[in-house]
Structures are given as C-alpha cells and as structure tokens.
Amino acid sequence: MFQNLKDHPADKILELMQLYREDPREDKVDLGVGVYKDATGKTPIMGAVKAAEQQLWLNETTKSYVGLIGDPAYNTAMRDLILGDTVAAERLSSAATPGGTGAVRQAFELVRMANPDATIWVSDPTWPNHLSIIKYLGIPMVEYRYFDSTTRAVNFDGMMEDLAGVKPGDVVLLHGCCHNPTGANLTMDQWSAVAELIEKTGALAMIDIAYQGFGDGLEEDAGGTRLLAARLPELLIAASCSKNFGIYRERTGILIGISADARTAKTTQGNLAFLNRQNYSFPPDHGARLVTMILNDQTLRSQWQTELEEVRLGMLKLREDLAAELRQRTNSDRFDFIAQHRGMFSRLGATPEQVLAMRESHGIYMVGDSRVNIAGLNATTLPILAEAMVAAGV
C-alpha cells in the first residue's frame, strides 16, 4: 500500500530551519522561524507561565480527560480576552484546539460542513499553511490583493475591488493583527469598510488572530476583531496562545464561533464538539490550564501583561533601529515601512536571488519571499542584516 504514497513538497520554513542547522558558521542569523527570541537569542519562558506551572504542579490532582471542547473556564477566559463584552454570551460557541493551526483546520472543516459550495478568499500573501490546509481539504480558494510590494503597505483599494466579487456563503479570511507575512495592518476605518462589504455580500468573515498583544497592545490588537463581531451576525475566530504566552510547544488554541442567535449558537457548539471528537477527541489541557490560571488571577495576569508589553516594545524598538540603520547606510527613507509595520514579520522587498546572496555572503536566513522575523534580531545581528541588505542591493 505505502508504495502508492507520493512525496510532498518540503515546507519552505522547515527546510530553511534544516539549512540553518547545517550551516557551520558561528555568526549565522536565523530570521526565518516564527518564534520570539530575546536579546540573547533564546525563546524564554515567561515568569507568569513559570509561576502558574509551579502552582499547577502543587495543586493538580488528576490527569483525567477534560471535555470535548476543553475546560469551560479556558473557553470563557479566551473569549473575554479576544472579544471583551462585544457579543452576548448566548451567541458564542467555542472549542479548545491544538494550537492556532488546529483552530484554523477546525474552522475550515466547519465551513465545509455548513456550506460545501463555499469559496475561501485569502489575502495575497498569507500564512502558507492557510493555503496548504485549504488545498488539502479540497475547498475552492481565491486570493484577494492585500500587500503593495512597492509601497510595502496595504493595497486597500485593490483588496476592496477584489472582495466585491465575494458571493453569499463564501468565507473571507482576515488576519486579526500583525499580518503574517507582511506586518502591514488594516486601520480601524478600513476594518469598518470591510465589515460593511461582508455584511452587504452575505459572506462569512473568518479571523485568524495569532499575535494579540504583539502589535499595538492587547486591547488595540483586538479592535478589528471586535468591530466585526459587533457588526456582523456571524463570525469565526481562530486564535493562538503560542506567541503572546510563549507556550509554543504546548499547542494551545481556540476556535470561537459567533452565531446570529442562541439557538444557532447551540447547534454550532455541538458541531465544534463533533469535529473535536472526529479529529483528536479531547484537546490538550496543560497550556490551556496555564492560560486560564494567568487570565483569572490578578497577580499573574498583571505580571503576564507587563512581560508581554516588554516583548511588544522590544520588537518595536528593533523595527525602529533597523529602519534607522538602513536609512543611515542607504541615505534613503525607503525602508521606513519596517518601523510602521507591526508584529513579528515584515517583507523586505528582496528578490529570491538577493535572499540567497544574503544567506551565502552573510549567513542571513530568511524565507525566499524576504519575510523576516524581526523578533529574531538583536543589537549584534541587526547591523549584520542591514549590511547584507545593502551589499545585496535590496
């Protein structure tokens, strides 16, 4: 049987990780993998997470299963973190998932169950795994313009022109904040215009929010999501705790559904539980329990928010410093967009040939489309990247 299996193309980011590991140079720089790193190049465990783990170790009395949708307290805490009091509780349904990827996968499965004829509209560009999962599930997909490669800003006119073709029952996939891979975000006025268009077309909006707290702040980063939640009768939200809690390997995510009324929400909740049962039965709990403890304990939450803000401000400073370094080296402001973008990622505008040249000459590892993980930089490696960019003629 196995001889009938076919090889799949290597994941570009995982392939890049392997190349980086095999490079013997001591001064090589990893800007490809999407994890936060501190000034020493390590991905630390937050103090609030460590404190919660210590409490859990002392007080946990069982490792028995949680329910199909996870711990209800986790679901409530995450819904409050993302939505605040925007939506009445009776319209909400949710299920814990293995990471944000699990939430995205379950959302696409739910869409296919609800409307087998749905087309999913995705931004050009988007997180590559969005495209991979959609293709694997056999769901029709259309790309809409999003990023202007010349201005390095959102091509909002092109986006709205393309989305005018959305049909009732289609799904428009949006990034809640810190767009991956570009770092270019919608303004609140633009979010409002998108809400109006989706409401007019009868489509379903789906938001992938993986970086809340990494852009302009916890509340600010939820602004677009909350605006759509307040305006639209239905919404899907796939969220991740990997980045903002730093618990990548714990695979902690959630899928939230907003329905038009309580009766529909109950049915949606049942379908989320059904999907969890089919795919992995009970979701992992360790990371979810830590998140719940932190969000529901005033001391732990205050500590976490302080740590998260330090991470956010550190990334903003790296952006500002890189833009300033490039301005000084090129005597040009063409890289100022780096300081204006938000989150972990930006696209530098380098060609694949220039990306390869930077890797070969300076040991700079980034994805072929020139997406860089800003959080992978520090005071030592930042000038190396700037020098490599100038040398490659970016």
mmCIF file of N, CA and C in Angstrom, residues 13 63 87 106 130 139 218 240 301-302 308 359:
data_model
loop_
_atom_site.group_PDB
_atom_site.id
_atom_site.type_symbol
_atom_site.label_atom_id
_atom_site.label_comp_id
_atom_site.label_asym_id
_atom_site.label_seq_id
_atom_site.Cartn_x
_atom_site.Cartn_y
_atom_site.Cartn_z
ATOM 1 N N ILE A 13 9.698 26.774 5.277
ATOM 2 C CA ILE A 13 10.261 27.247 6.542
ATOM 3 C C ILE A 13 10.995 26.120 7.251
ATOM 4 N N LYS A 63 -4.948 13.807 36.005
ATOM 5 C CA LYS A 63 -4.629 13.987 34.591
ATOM 6 C C LYS A 63 -5.729 13.377 33.719
ATOM 7 N N VAL A 87 -19.979 40.787 22.446
ATOM 8 C CA VAL A 87 -21.038 39.893 21.986
ATOM 9 C C VAL A 87 -21.692 39.214 23.181
ATOM 10 N N GLN A 106 -10.008 23.278 12.107
ATOM 11 C CA GLN A 106 -11.385 23.016 12.515
ATOM 12 C C GLN A 106 -12.349 24.031 11.887
ATOM 13 N N HIS A 130 -2.254 28.328 5.647
ATOM 14 C CA HIS A 130 -3.646 28.551 5.250
ATOM 15 C C HIS A 130 -3.902 27.869 3.897
ATOM 16 N N ILE A 139 -11.170 22.609 -0.692
ATOM 17 C CA ILE A 139 -12.112 23.734 -0.689
ATOM 18 C C ILE A 139 -11.667 24.756 -1.740
ATOM 19 N N LEU A 218 -2.742 44.757 23.802
ATOM 20 C CA LEU A 218 -3.760 43.717 23.896
ATOM 21 C C LEU A 218 -5.123 44.181 23.410
ATOM 22 N N SER A 240 -4.569 31.802 18.780
ATOM 23 C CA SER A 240 -3.429 31.044 19.282
ATOM 24 C C SER A 240 -2.860 31.709 20.522
ATOM 25 N N ARG A 301 -1.933 37.761 36.025
ATOM 26 C CA ARG A 301 -2.295 38.490 34.806
ATOM 27 C C ARG A 301 -1.509 39.787 34.696
ATOM 28 N N SER A 302 -1.345 40.487 35.791
ATOM 29 C CA SER A 302 -0.577 41.723 35.770
ATOM 30 C C SER A 302 0.871 41.446 35.378
ATOM 31 N N LEU A 308 4.467 40.804 28.496
ATOM 32 C CA LEU A 308 4.035 40.893 27.100
ATOM 33 C C LEU A 308 4.310 42.277 26.535
ATOM 34 N N ARG A 359 22.164 35.014 2.285
ATOM 35 C CA ARG A 359 22.435 33.784 3.025
ATOM 36 C C ARG A 359 23.871 33.325 2.788
#
